[in-house]
Amino acid sequence: LLCLEYATLETKLGEIDRARALYTHACQVYDPSSDDKVWGAWNDFEVEHGSEDSFREMLRIKRAVKTQFAAVGGGVAAAAAQPAGSAGPADQ
């Protein structure tokens, strides 16, 4: 994923706050209960470069995004995972 590549680049350049902002942005569109790659990368980043407060903030955002995905039934990630031309629940 492009956002993860940019976050890795920013981390290598020592731009920790910019990398954290990229992780925060990227994780808004990935369901924490089904996409471990993005959320796992942010978790590893916070363990290595963050503080207790930044790790707690990541967990708070994770809970909020998980709640948001549960409320809308998967949102963007569910729509992207659905094969093109297949009937969704509203079309059946």
PDB file of N, CA and C in Angstrom, residues 2-87:
ATOM      1  N   LEU A   2       0.477   2.200  -0.771  1.00  0.00           N
ATOM      2  CA  LEU A   2       1.277   3.400  -0.961  1.00  0.00           C
ATOM      3  C   LEU A   2       1.462   4.186   0.339  1.00  0.00           C
ATOM      4  N   CYS A   3       0.398   4.316   1.125  1.00  0.00           N
ATOM      5  CA  CYS A   3       0.518   5.063   2.389  1.00  0.00           C
ATOM      6  C   CYS A   3       1.548   4.433   3.320  1.00  0.00           C
ATOM      7  N   LEU A   4       1.573   3.096   3.349  1.00  0.00           N
ATOM      8  CA  LEU A   4       2.549   2.414   4.200  1.00  0.00           C
ATOM      9  C   LEU A   4       3.972   2.649   3.705  1.00  0.00           C
ATOM     10  N   GLU A   5       4.151   2.688   2.390  1.00  0.00           N
ATOM     11  CA  GLU A   5       5.477   2.958   1.835  1.00  0.00           C
ATOM     12  C   GLU A   5       5.935   4.368   2.198  1.00  0.00           C
ATOM     13  N   TYR A   6       5.033   5.330   2.089  1.00  0.00           N
ATOM     14  CA  TYR A   6       5.379   6.700   2.465  1.00  0.00           C
ATOM     15  C   TYR A   6       5.667   6.807   3.965  1.00  0.00           C
ATOM     16  N   ALA A   7       4.883   6.127   4.769  1.00  0.00           N
ATOM     17  CA  ALA A   7       5.121   6.158   6.217  1.00  0.00           C
ATOM     18  C   ALA A   7       6.482   5.560   6.547  1.00  0.00           C
ATOM     19  N   THR A   8       6.848   4.482   5.864  1.00  0.00           N
ATOM     20  CA  THR A   8       8.163   3.869   6.070  1.00  0.00           C
ATOM     21  C   THR A   8       9.266   4.835   5.662  1.00  0.00           C
ATOM     22  N   LEU A   9       9.093   5.521   4.529  1.00  0.00           N
ATOM     23  CA  LEU A   9      10.076   6.506   4.072  1.00  0.00           C
ATOM     24  C   LEU A   9      10.237   7.628   5.083  1.00  0.00           C
ATOM     25  N   GLU A  10       9.111   8.170   5.561  1.00  0.00           N
ATOM     26  CA  GLU A  10       9.169   9.256   6.549  1.00  0.00           C
ATOM     27  C   GLU A  10       9.859   8.797   7.831  1.00  0.00           C
ATOM     28  N   THR A  11       9.610   7.549   8.207  1.00  0.00           N
ATOM     29  CA  THR A  11      10.259   7.008   9.409  1.00  0.00           C
ATOM     30  C   THR A  11      11.771   6.940   9.209  1.00  0.00           C
ATOM     31  N   LYS A  12      12.190   6.445   8.046  1.00  0.00           N
ATOM     32  CA  LYS A  12      13.633   6.359   7.750  1.00  0.00           C
ATOM     33  C   LYS A  12      14.285   7.729   7.726  1.00  0.00           C
ATOM     34  N   LEU A  13      13.528   8.754   7.326  1.00  0.00           N
ATOM     35  CA  LEU A  13      14.057  10.119   7.292  1.00  0.00           C
ATOM     36  C   LEU A  13      13.995  10.800   8.659  1.00  0.00           C
ATOM     37  N   GLY A  14      13.452  10.102   9.644  1.00  0.00           N
ATOM     38  CA  GLY A  14      13.356  10.657  10.990  1.00  0.00           C
ATOM     39  C   GLY A  14      12.148  11.548  11.206  1.00  0.00           C
ATOM     40  N   GLU A  15      11.223  11.561  10.271  1.00  0.00           N
ATOM     41  CA  GLU A  15      10.010  12.379  10.367  1.00  0.00           C
ATOM     42  C   GLU A  15       8.895  11.557  11.014  1.00  0.00           C
ATOM     43  N   ILE A  16       9.051  11.329  12.306  1.00  0.00           N
ATOM     44  CA  ILE A  16       8.149  10.451  13.042  1.00  0.00           C
ATOM     45  C   ILE A  16       6.721  10.992  13.068  1.00  0.00           C
ATOM     46  N   ASP A  17       6.555  12.283  13.278  1.00  0.00           N
ATOM     47  CA  ASP A  17       5.203  12.864  13.329  1.00  0.00           C
ATOM     48  C   ASP A  17       4.505  12.771  11.978  1.00  0.00           C
ATOM     49  N   ARG A  18       5.245  12.962  10.907  1.00  0.00           N
ATOM     50  CA  ARG A  18       4.658  12.843   9.565  1.00  0.00           C
ATOM     51  C   ARG A  18       4.270  11.397   9.283  1.00  0.00           C
ATOM     52  N   ALA A  19       5.114  10.457   9.692  1.00  0.00           N
ATOM     53  CA  ALA A  19       4.793   9.039   9.511  1.00  0.00           C
ATOM     54  C   ALA A  19       3.539   8.682  10.303  1.00  0.00           C
ATOM     55  N   ARG A  20       3.446   9.173  11.524  1.00  0.00           N
ATOM     56  CA  ARG A  20       2.269   8.899  12.351  1.00  0.00           C
ATOM     57  C   ARG A  20       1.004   9.472  11.700  1.00  0.00           C
ATOM     58  N   ALA A  21       1.099  10.648  11.114  1.00  0.00           N
ATOM     59  CA  ALA A  21      -0.051  11.244  10.425  1.00  0.00           C
ATOM     60  C   ALA A  21      -0.473  10.382   9.237  1.00  0.00           C
ATOM     61  N   LEU A  22       0.478   9.808   8.519  1.00  0.00           N
ATOM     62  CA  LEU A  22       0.151   8.923   7.395  1.00  0.00           C
ATOM     63  C   LEU A  22      -0.548   7.656   7.879  1.00  0.00           C
ATOM     64  N   TYR A  23      -0.052   7.076   8.960  1.00  0.00           N
ATOM     65  CA  TYR A  23      -0.717   5.889   9.517  1.00  0.00           C
ATOM     66  C   TYR A  23      -2.140   6.233   9.961  1.00  0.00           C
ATOM     67  N   THR A  24      -2.303   7.370  10.608  1.00  0.00           N
ATOM     68  CA  THR A  24      -3.627   7.789  11.066  1.00  0.00           C
ATOM     69  C   THR A  24      -4.581   7.933   9.883  1.00  0.00           C
ATOM     70  N   HIS A  25      -4.099   8.542   8.824  1.00  0.00           N
ATOM     71  CA  HIS A  25      -4.929   8.730   7.629  1.00  0.00           C
ATOM     72  C   HIS A  25      -5.261   7.391   6.969  1.00  0.00           C
ATOM     73  N   ALA A  26      -4.261   6.552   6.781  1.00  0.00           N
ATOM     74  CA  ALA A  26      -4.464   5.271   6.083  1.00  0.00           C
ATOM     75  C   ALA A  26      -5.426   4.367   6.841  1.00  0.00           C
ATOM     76  N   CYS A  27      -5.351   4.375   8.132  1.00  0.00           N
ATOM     77  CA  CYS A  27      -6.159   3.444   8.927  1.00  0.00           C
ATOM     78  C   CYS A  27      -7.628   3.835   9.007  1.00  0.00           C
ATOM     79  N   GLN A  28      -7.992   5.000   8.519  1.00  0.00           N
ATOM     80  CA  GLN A  28      -9.395   5.410   8.539  1.00  0.00           C
ATOM     81  C   GLN A  28     -10.244   4.600   7.563  1.00  0.00           C
ATOM     82  N   VAL A  29      -9.620   3.975   6.562  1.00  0.00           N
ATOM     83  CA  VAL A  29     -10.378   3.250   5.540  1.00  0.00           C
ATOM     84  C   VAL A  29     -10.194   1.730   5.607  1.00  0.00           C
ATOM     85  N   TYR A  30      -9.506   1.244   6.620  1.00  0.00           N
ATOM     86  CA  TYR A  30      -9.290  -0.201   6.748  1.00  0.00           C
ATOM     87  C   TYR A  30      -9.891  -0.710   8.049  1.00  0.00           C
ATOM     88  N   ASP A  31     -10.721  -1.718   7.929  1.00  0.00           N
ATOM     89  CA  ASP A  31     -11.403  -2.309   9.075  1.00  0.00           C
ATOM     90  C   ASP A  31     -10.390  -3.033   9.961  1.00  0.00           C
ATOM     91  N   PRO A  32     -10.272  -2.634  11.234  1.00  0.00           N
ATOM     92  CA  PRO A  32      -9.313  -3.271  12.137  1.00  0.00           C
ATOM     93  C   PRO A  32      -9.572  -4.764  12.348  1.00  0.00           C
ATOM     94  N   SER A  33     -10.818  -5.204  12.183  1.00  0.00           N
ATOM     95  CA  SER A  33     -11.113  -6.616  12.432  1.00  0.00           C
ATOM     96  C   SER A  33     -10.807  -7.492  11.221  1.00  0.00           C
ATOM     97  N   SER A  34     -10.517  -6.887  10.061  1.00  0.00           N
ATOM     98  CA  SER A  34     -10.241  -7.720   8.891  1.00  0.00           C
ATOM     99  C   SER A  34      -8.943  -7.373   8.168  1.00  0.00           C
ATOM    100  N   ASP A  35      -8.299  -6.266   8.501  1.00  0.00           N
ATOM    101  CA  ASP A  35      -7.073  -5.877   7.803  1.00  0.00           C
ATOM    102  C   ASP A  35      -5.932  -5.693   8.802  1.00  0.00           C
ATOM    103  N   ASP A  36      -5.172  -6.765   8.986  1.00  0.00           N
ATOM    104  CA  ASP A  36      -4.072  -6.724   9.948  1.00  0.00           C
ATOM    105  C   ASP A  36      -2.827  -6.052   9.398  1.00  0.00           C
ATOM    106  N   LYS A  37      -2.675  -5.981   8.081  1.00  0.00           N
ATOM    107  CA  LYS A  37      -1.449  -5.423   7.509  1.00  0.00           C
ATOM    108  C   LYS A  37      -1.273  -3.960   7.892  1.00  0.00           C
ATOM    109  N   VAL A  38      -2.273  -3.158   7.644  1.00  0.00           N
ATOM    110  CA  VAL A  38      -2.179  -1.724   7.914  1.00  0.00           C
ATOM    111  C   VAL A  38      -2.138  -1.456   9.413  1.00  0.00           C
ATOM    112  N   TRP A  39      -3.074  -2.054  10.122  1.00  0.00           N
ATOM    113  CA  TRP A  39      -3.131  -1.821  11.566  1.00  0.00           C
ATOM    114  C   TRP A  39      -1.918  -2.420  12.276  1.00  0.00           C
ATOM    115  N   GLY A  40      -1.429  -3.556  11.806  1.00  0.00           N
ATOM    116  CA  GLY A  40      -0.226  -4.159  12.391  1.00  0.00           C
ATOM    117  C   GLY A  40       1.001  -3.299  12.168  1.00  0.00           C
ATOM    118  N   ALA A  41       1.091  -2.681  10.985  1.00  0.00           N
ATOM    119  CA  ALA A  41       2.223  -1.792  10.695  1.00  0.00           C
ATOM    120  C   ALA A  41       2.208  -0.588  11.629  1.00  0.00           C
ATOM    121  N   TRP A  42       1.005  -0.029  11.855  1.00  0.00           N
ATOM    122  CA  TRP A  42       0.914   1.120  12.761  1.00  0.00           C
ATOM    123  C   TRP A  42       1.237   0.693  14.190  1.00  0.00           C
ATOM    124  N   ASN A  43       0.769  -0.460  14.590  1.00  0.00           N
ATOM    125  CA  ASN A  43       1.072  -0.973  15.929  1.00  0.00           C
ATOM    126  C   ASN A  43       2.586  -1.119  16.107  1.00  0.00           C
ATOM    127  N   ASP A  44       3.242  -1.748  15.145  1.00  0.00           N
ATOM    128  CA  ASP A  44       4.700  -1.928  15.221  1.00  0.00           C
ATOM    129  C   ASP A  44       5.425  -0.588  15.259  1.00  0.00           C
ATOM    130  N   PHE A  45       4.950   0.368  14.469  1.00  0.00           N
ATOM    131  CA  PHE A  45       5.537   1.710  14.453  1.00  0.00           C
ATOM    132  C   PHE A  45       5.453   2.347  15.833  1.00  0.00           C
ATOM    133  N   GLU A  46       4.281   2.279  16.460  1.00  0.00           N
ATOM    134  CA  GLU A  46       4.101   2.904  17.774  1.00  0.00           C
ATOM    135  C   GLU A  46       4.931   2.203  18.847  1.00  0.00           C
ATOM    136  N   VAL A  47       5.064   0.890  18.749  1.00  0.00           N
ATOM    137  CA  VAL A  47       5.888   0.166  19.715  1.00  0.00           C
ATOM    138  C   VAL A  47       7.340   0.624  19.607  1.00  0.00           C
ATOM    139  N   GLU A  48       7.807   0.809  18.378  1.00  0.00           N
ATOM    140  CA  GLU A  48       9.210   1.168  18.167  1.00  0.00           C
ATOM    141  C   GLU A  48       9.499   2.654  18.371  1.00  0.00           C
ATOM    142  N   HIS A  49       8.587   3.525  17.914  1.00  0.00           N
ATOM    143  CA  HIS A  49       8.887   4.963  17.902  1.00  0.00           C
ATOM    144  C   HIS A  49       7.983   5.803  18.792  1.00  0.00           C
ATOM    145  N   GLY A  50       6.918   5.231  19.292  1.00  0.00           N
ATOM    146  CA  GLY A  50       5.939   6.021  20.024  1.00  0.00           C
ATOM    147  C   GLY A  50       6.142   6.015  21.522  1.00  0.00           C
ATOM    148  N   SER A  51       5.218   6.679  22.162  1.00  0.00           N
ATOM    149  CA  SER A  51       5.186   6.725  23.623  1.00  0.00           C
ATOM    150  C   SER A  51       3.930   5.975  24.076  1.00  0.00           C
ATOM    151  N   GLU A  52       3.779   5.874  25.367  1.00  0.00           N
ATOM    152  CA  GLU A  52       2.576   5.240  25.899  1.00  0.00           C
ATOM    153  C   GLU A  52       1.328   6.011  25.453  1.00  0.00           C
ATOM    154  N   ASP A  53       1.427   7.334  25.447  1.00  0.00           N
ATOM    155  CA  ASP A  53       0.285   8.158  25.037  1.00  0.00           C
ATOM    156  C   ASP A  53      -0.052   7.975  23.560  1.00  0.00           C
ATOM    157  N   SER A  54       0.969   7.910  22.697  1.00  0.00           N
ATOM    158  CA  SER A  54       0.688   7.741  21.265  1.00  0.00           C
ATOM    159  C   SER A  54       0.131   6.346  20.984  1.00  0.00           C
ATOM    160  N   PHE A  55       0.576   5.356  21.744  1.00  0.00           N
ATOM    161  CA  PHE A  55       0.034   4.002  21.584  1.00  0.00           C
ATOM    162  C   PHE A  55      -1.430   3.961  22.019  1.00  0.00           C
ATOM    163  N   ARG A  56      -1.741   4.629  23.116  1.00  0.00           N
ATOM    164  CA  ARG A  56      -3.135   4.703  23.569  1.00  0.00           C
ATOM    165  C   ARG A  56      -4.010   5.430  22.558  1.00  0.00           C
ATOM    166  N   GLU A  57      -3.469   6.472  21.935  1.00  0.00           N
ATOM    167  CA  GLU A  57      -4.219   7.204  20.915  1.00  0.00           C
ATOM    168  C   GLU A  57      -4.497   6.303  19.713  1.00  0.00           C
ATOM    169  N   MET A  58      -3.518   5.489  19.323  1.00  0.00           N
ATOM    170  CA  MET A  58      -3.726   4.547  18.235  1.00  0.00           C
ATOM    171  C   MET A  58      -4.839   3.561  18.592  1.00  0.00           C
ATOM    172  N   LEU A  59      -4.838   3.058  19.805  1.00  0.00           N
ATOM    173  CA  LEU A  59      -5.883   2.129  20.235  1.00  0.00           C
ATOM    174  C   LEU A  59      -7.252   2.810  20.271  1.00  0.00           C
ATOM    175  N   ARG A  60      -7.291   4.084  20.666  1.00  0.00           N
ATOM    176  CA  ARG A  60      -8.552   4.832  20.678  1.00  0.00           C
ATOM    177  C   ARG A  60      -9.093   4.977  19.257  1.00  0.00           C
ATOM    178  N   ILE A  61      -8.215   5.323  18.321  1.00  0.00           N
ATOM    179  CA  ILE A  61      -8.622   5.460  16.922  1.00  0.00           C
ATOM    180  C   ILE A  61      -9.077   4.115  16.375  1.00  0.00           C
ATOM    181  N   LYS A  62      -8.366   3.058  16.745  1.00  0.00           N
ATOM    182  CA  LYS A  62      -8.733   1.717  16.282  1.00  0.00           C
ATOM    183  C   LYS A  62     -10.144   1.347  16.745  1.00  0.00           C
ATOM    184  N   ARG A  63     -10.453   1.625  18.017  1.00  0.00           N
ATOM    185  CA  ARG A  63     -11.800   1.342  18.529  1.00  0.00           C
ATOM    186  C   ARG A  63     -12.851   2.163  17.790  1.00  0.00           C
ATOM    187  N   ALA A  64     -12.542   3.441  17.534  1.00  0.00           N
ATOM    188  CA  ALA A  64     -13.496   4.314  16.853  1.00  0.00           C
ATOM    189  C   ALA A  64     -13.752   3.841  15.419  1.00  0.00           C
ATOM    190  N   VAL A  65     -12.688   3.459  14.718  1.00  0.00           N
ATOM    191  CA  VAL A  65     -12.841   2.994  13.333  1.00  0.00           C
ATOM    192  C   VAL A  65     -13.580   1.660  13.315  1.00  0.00           C
ATOM    193  N   LYS A  66     -13.278   0.792  14.262  1.00  0.00           N
ATOM    194  CA  LYS A  66     -13.966  -0.502  14.336  1.00  0.00           C
ATOM    195  C   LYS A  66     -15.465  -0.293  14.568  1.00  0.00           C
ATOM    196  N   THR A  67     -15.812   0.634  15.438  1.00  0.00           N
ATOM    197  CA  THR A  67     -17.209   0.955  15.704  1.00  0.00           C
ATOM    198  C   THR A  67     -17.875   1.530  14.461  1.00  0.00           C
ATOM    199  N   GLN A  68     -17.158   2.392  13.756  1.00  0.00           N
ATOM    200  CA  GLN A  68     -17.694   2.988  12.530  1.00  0.00           C
ATOM    201  C   GLN A  68     -17.957   1.915  11.477  1.00  0.00           C
ATOM    202  N   PHE A  69     -17.033   0.984  11.310  1.00  0.00           N
ATOM    203  CA  PHE A  69     -17.236  -0.085  10.328  1.00  0.00           C
ATOM    204  C   PHE A  69     -18.391  -0.993  10.736  1.00  0.00           C
ATOM    205  N   ALA A  70     -18.545  -1.251  12.016  1.00  0.00           N
ATOM    206  CA  ALA A  70     -19.648  -2.089  12.482  1.00  0.00           C
ATOM    207  C   ALA A  70     -20.984  -1.401  12.217  1.00  0.00           C
ATOM    208  N   ALA A  71     -21.012  -0.086  12.350  1.00  0.00           N
ATOM    209  CA  ALA A  71     -22.259   0.670  12.163  1.00  0.00           C
ATOM    210  C   ALA A  71     -22.698   0.709  10.704  1.00  0.00           C
ATOM    211  N   VAL A  72     -21.758   0.709   9.780  1.00  0.00           N
ATOM    212  CA  VAL A  72     -22.104   0.811   8.362  1.00  0.00           C
ATOM    213  C   VAL A  72     -21.961  -0.521   7.629  1.00  0.00           C
ATOM    214  N   GLY A  73     -21.678  -1.566   8.337  1.00  0.00           N
ATOM    215  CA  GLY A  73     -21.588  -2.888   7.725  1.00  0.00           C
ATOM    216  C   GLY A  73     -20.373  -3.096   6.857  1.00  0.00           C
ATOM    217  N   GLY A  74     -19.284  -2.445   7.164  1.00  0.00           N
ATOM    218  CA  GLY A  74     -18.054  -2.665   6.425  1.00  0.00           C
ATOM    219  C   GLY A  74     -17.659  -1.522   5.523  1.00  0.00           C
ATOM    220  N   GLY A  75     -18.588  -0.696   5.109  1.00  0.00           N
ATOM    221  CA  GLY A  75     -18.286   0.506   4.349  1.00  0.00           C
ATOM    222  C   GLY A  75     -17.465   0.274   3.100  1.00  0.00           C
ATOM    223  N   VAL A  76     -16.415   1.044   2.947  1.00  0.00           N
ATOM    224  CA  VAL A  76     -15.576   1.033   1.748  1.00  0.00           C
ATOM    225  C   VAL A  76     -14.909  -0.317   1.555  1.00  0.00           C
ATOM    226  N   ALA A  77     -14.409  -0.900   2.623  1.00  0.00           N
ATOM    227  CA  ALA A  77     -13.706  -2.176   2.501  1.00  0.00           C
ATOM    228  C   ALA A  77     -14.640  -3.281   2.013  1.00  0.00           C
ATOM    229  N   ALA A  78     -15.874  -3.294   2.481  1.00  0.00           N
ATOM    230  CA  ALA A  78     -16.828  -4.311   2.039  1.00  0.00           C
ATOM    231  C   ALA A  78     -17.193  -4.102   0.576  1.00  0.00           C
ATOM    232  N   ALA A  79     -17.353  -2.857   0.170  1.00  0.00           N
ATOM    233  CA  ALA A  79     -17.676  -2.567  -1.225  1.00  0.00           C
ATOM    234  C   ALA A  79     -16.524  -2.943  -2.137  1.00  0.00           C
ATOM    235  N   ALA A  80     -15.300  -2.710  -1.703  1.00  0.00           N
ATOM    236  CA  ALA A  80     -14.130  -3.040  -2.512  1.00  0.00           C
ATOM    237  C   ALA A  80     -13.951  -4.549  -2.622  1.00  0.00           C
ATOM    238  N   ALA A  81     -14.340  -5.281  -1.595  1.00  0.00           N
ATOM    239  CA  ALA A  81     -14.166  -6.733  -1.592  1.00  0.00           C
ATOM    240  C   ALA A  81     -15.235  -7.442  -2.418  1.00  0.00           C
ATOM    241  N   GLN A  82     -16.348  -6.747  -2.702  1.00  0.00           N
ATOM    242  CA  GLN A  82     -17.444  -7.359  -3.453  1.00  0.00           C
ATOM    243  C   GLN A  82     -17.076  -7.416  -4.938  1.00  0.00           C
ATOM    244  N   PRO A  83     -17.209  -8.581  -5.568  1.00  0.00           N
ATOM    245  CA  PRO A  83     -16.878  -8.699  -6.988  1.00  0.00           C
ATOM    246  C   PRO A  83     -17.753  -7.777  -7.842  1.00  0.00           C
ATOM    247  N   ALA A  84     -17.165  -7.252  -8.908  1.00  0.00           N
ATOM    248  CA  ALA A  84     -17.890  -6.355  -9.802  1.00  0.00           C
ATOM    249  C   ALA A  84     -19.056  -7.092 -10.448  1.00  0.00           C
ATOM    250  N   GLY A  85     -20.189  -6.426 -10.520  1.00  0.00           N
ATOM    251  CA  GLY A  85     -21.356  -6.991 -11.168  1.00  0.00           C
ATOM    252  C   GLY A  85     -22.190  -7.902 -10.290  1.00  0.00           C
ATOM    253  N   SER A  86     -21.732  -8.178  -9.056  1.00  0.00           N
ATOM    254  CA  SER A  86     -22.535  -9.027  -8.189  1.00  0.00           C
ATOM    255  C   SER A  86     -23.570  -8.190  -7.457  1.00  0.00           C
ATOM    256  N   ALA A  87     -24.645  -8.806  -7.121  1.00  0.00           N
ATOM    257  CA  ALA A  87     -25.729  -8.097  -6.448  1.00  0.00           C
ATOM    258  C   ALA A  87     -25.415  -7.964  -4.973  1.00  0.00           C
TER     259      ALA A  87
END
